[in-house]
PDB file of N, CA and C in Angstrom:
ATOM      1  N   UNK A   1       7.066   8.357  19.861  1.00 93.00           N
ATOM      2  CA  UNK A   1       8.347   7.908  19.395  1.00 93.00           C
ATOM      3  C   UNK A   1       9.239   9.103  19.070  1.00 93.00           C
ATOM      4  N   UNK A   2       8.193  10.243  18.700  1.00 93.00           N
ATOM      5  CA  UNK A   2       9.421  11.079  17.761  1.00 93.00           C
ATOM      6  C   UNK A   2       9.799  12.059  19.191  1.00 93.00           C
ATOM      7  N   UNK A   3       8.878  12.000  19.947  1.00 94.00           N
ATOM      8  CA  UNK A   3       9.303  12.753  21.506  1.00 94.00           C
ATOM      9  C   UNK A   3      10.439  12.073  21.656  1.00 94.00           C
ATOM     10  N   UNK A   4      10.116  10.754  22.148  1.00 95.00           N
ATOM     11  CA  UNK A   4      11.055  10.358  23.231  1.00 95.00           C
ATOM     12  C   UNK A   4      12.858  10.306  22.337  1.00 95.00           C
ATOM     13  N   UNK A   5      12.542  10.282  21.261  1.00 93.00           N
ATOM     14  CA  UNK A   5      13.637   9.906  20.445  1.00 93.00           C
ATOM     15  C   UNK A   5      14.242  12.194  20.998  1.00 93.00           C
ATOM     16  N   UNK A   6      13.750  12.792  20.585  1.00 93.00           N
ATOM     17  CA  UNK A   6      13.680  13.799  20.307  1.00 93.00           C
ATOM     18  C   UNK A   6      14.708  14.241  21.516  1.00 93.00           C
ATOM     19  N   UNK A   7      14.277  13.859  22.838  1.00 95.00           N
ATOM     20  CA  UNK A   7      14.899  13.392  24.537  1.00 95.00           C
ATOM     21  C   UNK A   7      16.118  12.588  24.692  1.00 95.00           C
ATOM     22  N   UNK A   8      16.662  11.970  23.621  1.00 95.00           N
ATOM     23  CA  UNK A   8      17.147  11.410  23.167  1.00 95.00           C
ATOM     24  C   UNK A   8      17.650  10.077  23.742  1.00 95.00           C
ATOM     25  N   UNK A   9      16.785   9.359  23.509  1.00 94.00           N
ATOM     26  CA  UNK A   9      16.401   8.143  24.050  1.00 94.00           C
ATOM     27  C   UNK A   9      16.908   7.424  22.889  1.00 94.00           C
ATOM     28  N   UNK A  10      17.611   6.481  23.227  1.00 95.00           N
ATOM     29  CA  UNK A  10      18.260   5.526  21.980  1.00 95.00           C
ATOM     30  C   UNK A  10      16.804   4.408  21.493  1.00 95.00           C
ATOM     31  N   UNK A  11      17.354   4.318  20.032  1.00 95.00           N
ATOM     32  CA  UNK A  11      16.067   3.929  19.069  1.00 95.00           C
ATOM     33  C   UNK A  11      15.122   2.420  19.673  1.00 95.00           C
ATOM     34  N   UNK A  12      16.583   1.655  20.298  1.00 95.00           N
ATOM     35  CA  UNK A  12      16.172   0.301  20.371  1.00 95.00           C
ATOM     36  C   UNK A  12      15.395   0.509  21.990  1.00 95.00           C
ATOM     37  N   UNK A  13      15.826   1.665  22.806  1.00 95.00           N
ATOM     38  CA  UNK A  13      14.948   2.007  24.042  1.00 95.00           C
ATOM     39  C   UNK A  13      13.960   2.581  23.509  1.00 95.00           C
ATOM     40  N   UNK A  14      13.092   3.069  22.593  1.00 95.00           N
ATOM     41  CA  UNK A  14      12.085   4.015  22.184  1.00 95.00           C
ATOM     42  C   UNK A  14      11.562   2.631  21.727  1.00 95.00           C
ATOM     43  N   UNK A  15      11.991   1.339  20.697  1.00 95.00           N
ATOM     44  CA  UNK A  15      11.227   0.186  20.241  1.00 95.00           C
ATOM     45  C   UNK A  15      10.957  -0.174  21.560  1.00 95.00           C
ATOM     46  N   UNK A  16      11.408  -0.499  22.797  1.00 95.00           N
ATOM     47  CA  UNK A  16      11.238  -1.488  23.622  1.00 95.00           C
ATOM     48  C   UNK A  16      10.093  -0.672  24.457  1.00 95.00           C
ATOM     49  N   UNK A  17      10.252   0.459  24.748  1.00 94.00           N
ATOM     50  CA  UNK A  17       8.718   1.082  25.202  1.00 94.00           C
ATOM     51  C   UNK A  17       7.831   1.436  24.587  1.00 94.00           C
ATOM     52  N   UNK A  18       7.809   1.386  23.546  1.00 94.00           N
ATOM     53  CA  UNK A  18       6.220   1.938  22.300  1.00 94.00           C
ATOM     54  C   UNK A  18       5.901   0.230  22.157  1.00 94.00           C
ATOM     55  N   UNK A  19       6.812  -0.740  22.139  1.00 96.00           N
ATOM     56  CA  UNK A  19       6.280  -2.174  22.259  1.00 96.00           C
ATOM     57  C   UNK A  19       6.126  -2.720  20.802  1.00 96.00           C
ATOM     58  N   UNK A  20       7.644  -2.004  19.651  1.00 95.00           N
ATOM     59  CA  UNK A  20       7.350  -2.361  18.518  1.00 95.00           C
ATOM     60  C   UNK A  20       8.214  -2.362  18.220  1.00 95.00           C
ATOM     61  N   UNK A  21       9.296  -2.476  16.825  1.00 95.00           N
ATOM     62  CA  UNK A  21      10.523  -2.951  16.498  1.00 95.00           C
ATOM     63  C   UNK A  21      11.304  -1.883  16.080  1.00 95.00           C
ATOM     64  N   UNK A  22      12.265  -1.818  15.917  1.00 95.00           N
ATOM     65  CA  UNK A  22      13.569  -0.552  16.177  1.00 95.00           C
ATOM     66  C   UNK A  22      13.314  -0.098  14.996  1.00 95.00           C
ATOM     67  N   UNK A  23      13.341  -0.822  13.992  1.00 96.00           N
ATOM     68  CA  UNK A  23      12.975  -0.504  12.002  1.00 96.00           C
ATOM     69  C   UNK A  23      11.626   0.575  11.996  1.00 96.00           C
ATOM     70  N   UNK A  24      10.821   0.010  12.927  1.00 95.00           N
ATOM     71  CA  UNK A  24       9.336   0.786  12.808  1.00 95.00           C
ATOM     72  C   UNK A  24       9.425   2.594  13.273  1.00 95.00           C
ATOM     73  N   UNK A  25      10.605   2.030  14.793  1.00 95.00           N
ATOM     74  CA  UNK A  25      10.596   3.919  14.762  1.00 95.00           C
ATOM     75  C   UNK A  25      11.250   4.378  14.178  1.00 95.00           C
ATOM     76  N   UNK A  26      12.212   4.050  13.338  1.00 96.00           N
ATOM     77  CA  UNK A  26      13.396   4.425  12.168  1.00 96.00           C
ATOM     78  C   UNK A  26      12.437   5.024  11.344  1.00 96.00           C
ATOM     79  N   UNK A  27      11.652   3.992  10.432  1.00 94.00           N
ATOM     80  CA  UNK A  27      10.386   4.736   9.786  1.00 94.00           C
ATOM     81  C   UNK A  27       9.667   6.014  10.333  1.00 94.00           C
ATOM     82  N   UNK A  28       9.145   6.054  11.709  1.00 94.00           N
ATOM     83  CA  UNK A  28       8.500   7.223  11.994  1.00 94.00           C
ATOM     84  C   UNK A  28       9.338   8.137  11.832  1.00 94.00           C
ATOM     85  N   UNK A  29      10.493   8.005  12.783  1.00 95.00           N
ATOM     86  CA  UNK A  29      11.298   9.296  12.957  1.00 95.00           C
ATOM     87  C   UNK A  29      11.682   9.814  11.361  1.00 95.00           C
ATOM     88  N   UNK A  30      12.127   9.419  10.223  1.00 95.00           N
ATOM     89  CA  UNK A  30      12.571   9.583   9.575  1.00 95.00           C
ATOM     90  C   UNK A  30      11.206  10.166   8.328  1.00 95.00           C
ATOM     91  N   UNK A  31      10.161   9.825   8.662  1.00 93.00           N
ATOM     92  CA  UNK A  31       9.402  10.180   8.125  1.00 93.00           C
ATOM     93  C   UNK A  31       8.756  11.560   8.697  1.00 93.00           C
ATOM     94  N   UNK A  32       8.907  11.987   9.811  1.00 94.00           N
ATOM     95  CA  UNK A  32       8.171  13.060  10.738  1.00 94.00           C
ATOM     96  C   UNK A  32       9.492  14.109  10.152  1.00 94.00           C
ATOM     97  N   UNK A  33      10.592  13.664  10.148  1.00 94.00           N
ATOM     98  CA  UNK A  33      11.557  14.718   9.861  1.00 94.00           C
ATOM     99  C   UNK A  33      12.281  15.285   8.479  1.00 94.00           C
ATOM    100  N   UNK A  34      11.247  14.110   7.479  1.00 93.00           N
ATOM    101  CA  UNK A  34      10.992  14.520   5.955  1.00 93.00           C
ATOM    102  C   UNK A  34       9.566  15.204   5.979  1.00 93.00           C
ATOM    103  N   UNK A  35       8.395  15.207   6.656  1.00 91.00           N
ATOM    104  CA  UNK A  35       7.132  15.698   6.381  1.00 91.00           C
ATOM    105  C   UNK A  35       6.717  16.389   7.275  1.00 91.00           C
ATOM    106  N   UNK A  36       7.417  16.381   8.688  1.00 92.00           N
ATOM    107  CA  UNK A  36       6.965  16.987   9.680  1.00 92.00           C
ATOM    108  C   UNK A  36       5.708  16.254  10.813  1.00 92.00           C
ATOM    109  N   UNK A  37       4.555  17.453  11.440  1.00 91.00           N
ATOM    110  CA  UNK A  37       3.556  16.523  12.089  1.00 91.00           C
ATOM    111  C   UNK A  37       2.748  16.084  10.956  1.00 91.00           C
ATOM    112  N   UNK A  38       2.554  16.315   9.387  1.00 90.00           N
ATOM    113  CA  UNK A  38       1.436  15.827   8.853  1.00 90.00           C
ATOM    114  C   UNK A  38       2.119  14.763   8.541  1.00 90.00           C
ATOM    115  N   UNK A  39       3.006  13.951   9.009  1.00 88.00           N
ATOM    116  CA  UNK A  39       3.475  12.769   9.119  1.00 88.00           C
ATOM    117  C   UNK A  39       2.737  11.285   9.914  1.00 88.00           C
ATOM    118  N   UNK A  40       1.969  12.585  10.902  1.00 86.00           N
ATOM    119  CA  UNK A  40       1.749  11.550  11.679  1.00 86.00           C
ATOM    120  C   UNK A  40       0.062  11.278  11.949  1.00 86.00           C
ATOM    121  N   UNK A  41      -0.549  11.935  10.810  1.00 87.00           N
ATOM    122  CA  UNK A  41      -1.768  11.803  10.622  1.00 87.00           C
ATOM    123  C   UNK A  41      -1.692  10.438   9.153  1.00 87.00           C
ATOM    124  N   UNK A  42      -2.533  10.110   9.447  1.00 78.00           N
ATOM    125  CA  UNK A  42      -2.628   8.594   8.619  1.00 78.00           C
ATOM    126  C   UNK A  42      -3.230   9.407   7.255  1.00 78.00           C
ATOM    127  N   UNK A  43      -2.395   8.636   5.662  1.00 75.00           N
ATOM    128  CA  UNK A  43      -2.675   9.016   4.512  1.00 75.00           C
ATOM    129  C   UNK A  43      -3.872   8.196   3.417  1.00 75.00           C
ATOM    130  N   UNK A  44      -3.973   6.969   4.434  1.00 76.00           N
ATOM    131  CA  UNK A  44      -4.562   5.898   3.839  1.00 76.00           C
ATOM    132  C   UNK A  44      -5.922   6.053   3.302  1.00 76.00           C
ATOM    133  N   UNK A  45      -6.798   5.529   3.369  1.00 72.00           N
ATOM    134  CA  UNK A  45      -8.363   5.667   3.859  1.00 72.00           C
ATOM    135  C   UNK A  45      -8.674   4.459   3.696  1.00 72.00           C
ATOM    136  N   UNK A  46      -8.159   3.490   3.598  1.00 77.00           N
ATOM    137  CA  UNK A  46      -8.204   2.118   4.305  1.00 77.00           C
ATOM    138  C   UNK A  46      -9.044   0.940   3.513  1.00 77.00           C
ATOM    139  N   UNK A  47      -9.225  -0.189   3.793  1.00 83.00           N
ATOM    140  CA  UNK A  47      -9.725  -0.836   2.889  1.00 83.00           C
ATOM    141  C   UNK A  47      -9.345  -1.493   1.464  1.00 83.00           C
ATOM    142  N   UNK A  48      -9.683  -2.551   1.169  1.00 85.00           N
ATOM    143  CA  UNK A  48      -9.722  -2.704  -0.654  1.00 85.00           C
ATOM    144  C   UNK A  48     -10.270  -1.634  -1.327  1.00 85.00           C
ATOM    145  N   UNK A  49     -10.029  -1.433  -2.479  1.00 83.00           N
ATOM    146  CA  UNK A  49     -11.000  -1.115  -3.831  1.00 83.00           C
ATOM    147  C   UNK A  49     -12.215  -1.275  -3.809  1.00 83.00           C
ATOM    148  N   UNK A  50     -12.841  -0.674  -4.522  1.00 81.00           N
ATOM    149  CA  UNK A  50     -14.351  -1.542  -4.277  1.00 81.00           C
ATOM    150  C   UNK A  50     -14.452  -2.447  -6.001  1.00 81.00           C
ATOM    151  N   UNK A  51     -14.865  -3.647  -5.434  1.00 87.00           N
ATOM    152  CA  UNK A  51     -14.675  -4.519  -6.533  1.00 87.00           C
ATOM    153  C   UNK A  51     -15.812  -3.890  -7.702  1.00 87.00           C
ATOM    154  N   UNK A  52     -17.116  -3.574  -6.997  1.00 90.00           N
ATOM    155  CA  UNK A  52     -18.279  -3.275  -8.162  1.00 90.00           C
ATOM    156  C   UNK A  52     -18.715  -1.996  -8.635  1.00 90.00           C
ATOM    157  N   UNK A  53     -18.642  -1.898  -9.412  1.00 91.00           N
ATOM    158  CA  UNK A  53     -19.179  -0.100  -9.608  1.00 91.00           C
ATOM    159  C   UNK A  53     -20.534   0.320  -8.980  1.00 91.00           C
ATOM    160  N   UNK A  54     -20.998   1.037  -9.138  1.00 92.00           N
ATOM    161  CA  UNK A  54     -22.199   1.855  -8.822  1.00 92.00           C
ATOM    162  C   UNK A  54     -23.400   1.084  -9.302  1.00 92.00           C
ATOM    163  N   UNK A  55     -23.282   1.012 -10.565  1.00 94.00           N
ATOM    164  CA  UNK A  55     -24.305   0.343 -11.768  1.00 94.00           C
ATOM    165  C   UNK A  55     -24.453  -1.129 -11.305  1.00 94.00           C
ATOM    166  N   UNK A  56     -23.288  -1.644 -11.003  1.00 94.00           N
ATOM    167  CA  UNK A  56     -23.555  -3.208 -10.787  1.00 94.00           C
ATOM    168  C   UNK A  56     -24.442  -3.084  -9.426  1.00 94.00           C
ATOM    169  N   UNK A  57     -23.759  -2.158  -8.333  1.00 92.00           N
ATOM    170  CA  UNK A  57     -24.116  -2.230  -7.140  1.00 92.00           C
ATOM    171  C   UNK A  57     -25.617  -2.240  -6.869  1.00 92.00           C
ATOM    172  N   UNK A  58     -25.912  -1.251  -7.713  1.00 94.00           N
ATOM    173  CA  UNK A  58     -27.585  -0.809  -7.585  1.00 94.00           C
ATOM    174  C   UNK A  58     -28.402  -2.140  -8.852  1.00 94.00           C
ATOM    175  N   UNK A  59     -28.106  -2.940  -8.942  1.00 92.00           N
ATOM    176  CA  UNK A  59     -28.414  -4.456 -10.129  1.00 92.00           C
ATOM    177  C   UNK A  59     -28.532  -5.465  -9.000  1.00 92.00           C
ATOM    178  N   UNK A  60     -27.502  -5.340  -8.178  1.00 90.00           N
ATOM    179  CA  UNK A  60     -27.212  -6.082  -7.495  1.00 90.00           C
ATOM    180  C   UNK A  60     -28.294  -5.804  -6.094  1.00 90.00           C
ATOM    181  N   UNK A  61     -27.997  -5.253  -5.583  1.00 91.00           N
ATOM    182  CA  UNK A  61     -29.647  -4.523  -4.511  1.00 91.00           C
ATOM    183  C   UNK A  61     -30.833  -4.825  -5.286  1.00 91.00           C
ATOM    184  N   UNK A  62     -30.488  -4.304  -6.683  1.00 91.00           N
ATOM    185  CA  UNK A  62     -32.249  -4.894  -6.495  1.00 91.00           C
ATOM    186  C   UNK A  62     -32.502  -6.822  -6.475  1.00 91.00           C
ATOM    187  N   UNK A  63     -31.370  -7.091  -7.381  1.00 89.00           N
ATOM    188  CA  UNK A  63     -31.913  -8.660  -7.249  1.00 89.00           C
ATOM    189  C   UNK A  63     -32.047  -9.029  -6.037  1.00 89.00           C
ATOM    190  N   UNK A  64     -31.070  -8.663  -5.065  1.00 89.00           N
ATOM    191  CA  UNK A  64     -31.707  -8.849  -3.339  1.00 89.00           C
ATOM    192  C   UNK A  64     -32.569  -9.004  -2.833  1.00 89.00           C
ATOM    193  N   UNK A  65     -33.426  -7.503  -3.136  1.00 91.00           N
ATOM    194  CA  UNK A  65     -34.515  -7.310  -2.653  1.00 91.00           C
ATOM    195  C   UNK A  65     -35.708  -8.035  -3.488  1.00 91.00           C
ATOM    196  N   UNK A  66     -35.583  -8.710  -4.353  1.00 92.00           N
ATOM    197  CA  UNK A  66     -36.368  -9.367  -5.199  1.00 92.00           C
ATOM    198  C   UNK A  66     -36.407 -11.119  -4.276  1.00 92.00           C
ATOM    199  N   UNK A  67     -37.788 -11.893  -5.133  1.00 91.00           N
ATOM    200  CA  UNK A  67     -37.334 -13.075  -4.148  1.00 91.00           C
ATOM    201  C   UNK A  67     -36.783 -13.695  -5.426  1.00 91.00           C
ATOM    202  N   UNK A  68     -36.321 -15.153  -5.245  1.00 90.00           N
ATOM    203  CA  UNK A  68     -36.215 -15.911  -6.789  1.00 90.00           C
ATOM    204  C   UNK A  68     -36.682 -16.264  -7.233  1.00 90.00           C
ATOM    205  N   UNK A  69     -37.934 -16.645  -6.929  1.00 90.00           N
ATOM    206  CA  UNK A  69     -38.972 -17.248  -7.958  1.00 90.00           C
ATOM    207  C   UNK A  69     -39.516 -16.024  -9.156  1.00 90.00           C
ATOM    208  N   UNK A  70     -39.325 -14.670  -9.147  1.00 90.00           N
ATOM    209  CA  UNK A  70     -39.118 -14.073  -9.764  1.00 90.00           C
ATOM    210  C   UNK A  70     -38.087 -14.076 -10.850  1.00 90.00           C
ATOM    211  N   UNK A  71     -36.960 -14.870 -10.809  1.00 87.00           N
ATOM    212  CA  UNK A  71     -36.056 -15.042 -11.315  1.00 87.00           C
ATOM    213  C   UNK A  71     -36.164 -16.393 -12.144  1.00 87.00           C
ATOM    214  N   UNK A  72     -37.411 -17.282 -12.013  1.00 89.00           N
ATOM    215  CA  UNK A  72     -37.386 -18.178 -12.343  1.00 89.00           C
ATOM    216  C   UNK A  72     -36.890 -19.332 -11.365  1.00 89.00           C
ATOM    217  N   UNK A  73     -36.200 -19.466 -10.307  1.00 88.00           N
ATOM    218  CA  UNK A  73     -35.284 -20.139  -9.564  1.00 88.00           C
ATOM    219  C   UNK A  73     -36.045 -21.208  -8.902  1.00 88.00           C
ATOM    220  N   UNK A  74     -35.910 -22.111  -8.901  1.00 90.00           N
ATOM    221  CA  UNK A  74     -36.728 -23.275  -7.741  1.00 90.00           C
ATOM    222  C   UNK A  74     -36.941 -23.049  -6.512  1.00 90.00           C
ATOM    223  N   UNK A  75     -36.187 -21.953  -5.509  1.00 86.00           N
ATOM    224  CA  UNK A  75     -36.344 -22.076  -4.196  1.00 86.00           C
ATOM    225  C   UNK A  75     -36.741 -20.724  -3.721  1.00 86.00           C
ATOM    226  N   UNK A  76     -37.278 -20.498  -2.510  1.00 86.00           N
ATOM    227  CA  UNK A  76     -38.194 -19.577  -2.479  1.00 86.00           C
ATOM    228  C   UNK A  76     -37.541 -18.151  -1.429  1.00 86.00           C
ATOM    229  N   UNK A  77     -36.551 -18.824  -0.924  1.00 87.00           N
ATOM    230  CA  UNK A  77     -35.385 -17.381  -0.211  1.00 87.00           C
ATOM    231  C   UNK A  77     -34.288 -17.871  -0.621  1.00 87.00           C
ATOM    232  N   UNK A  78     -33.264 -16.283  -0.673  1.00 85.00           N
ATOM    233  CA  UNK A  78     -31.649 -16.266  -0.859  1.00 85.00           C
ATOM    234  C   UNK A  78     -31.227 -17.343   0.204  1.00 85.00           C
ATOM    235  N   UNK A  79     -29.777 -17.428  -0.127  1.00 82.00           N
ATOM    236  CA  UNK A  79     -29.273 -18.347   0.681  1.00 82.00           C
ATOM    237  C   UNK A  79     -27.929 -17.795   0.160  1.00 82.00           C
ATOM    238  N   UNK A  80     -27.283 -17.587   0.981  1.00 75.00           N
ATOM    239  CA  UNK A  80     -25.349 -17.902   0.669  1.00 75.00           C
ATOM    240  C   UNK A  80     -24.794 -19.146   0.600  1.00 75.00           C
TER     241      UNK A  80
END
């Protein structure tokens, strides 16, 4: 986008060949030319939060690996 714009290819011709909306390369371009190329490496690392901590996580593995009748439970495998 920031090439072809760069060539100077009008915005709504740069949306219609990258195959995305005129606002979206507004965003790139305008962002590549406040930050440069580390613009165009992704900042995210993606995903939710993680809902459980560490402590729960490793509580939680073990009851897994446990069966339920250990637990007291009537039935004899996990089930979702």
């Amino acid at each position: 986008m920031v090439l072809l714009s760069a060539q100077g290819m009008a915005v709504a011709r740069v949306a219609e060949v990258t195959f995305t909306s005129a606002d979206r390369v507004r965003d790139v371009i305008h962002n590549f030319n406040a930050d440069g190329f580390d613009s165009l490496y992704p900042k995210y690392s993606g995903g939710r939060p993680r809902t459980f901590t560490l402590p729960e996580r490793r509580e939680i593995k073990k009851i897994v690996k446990s069966r339920p009748v250990e637990h007291d439970l009537p039935f004899s495998t996990w089930s979702l």
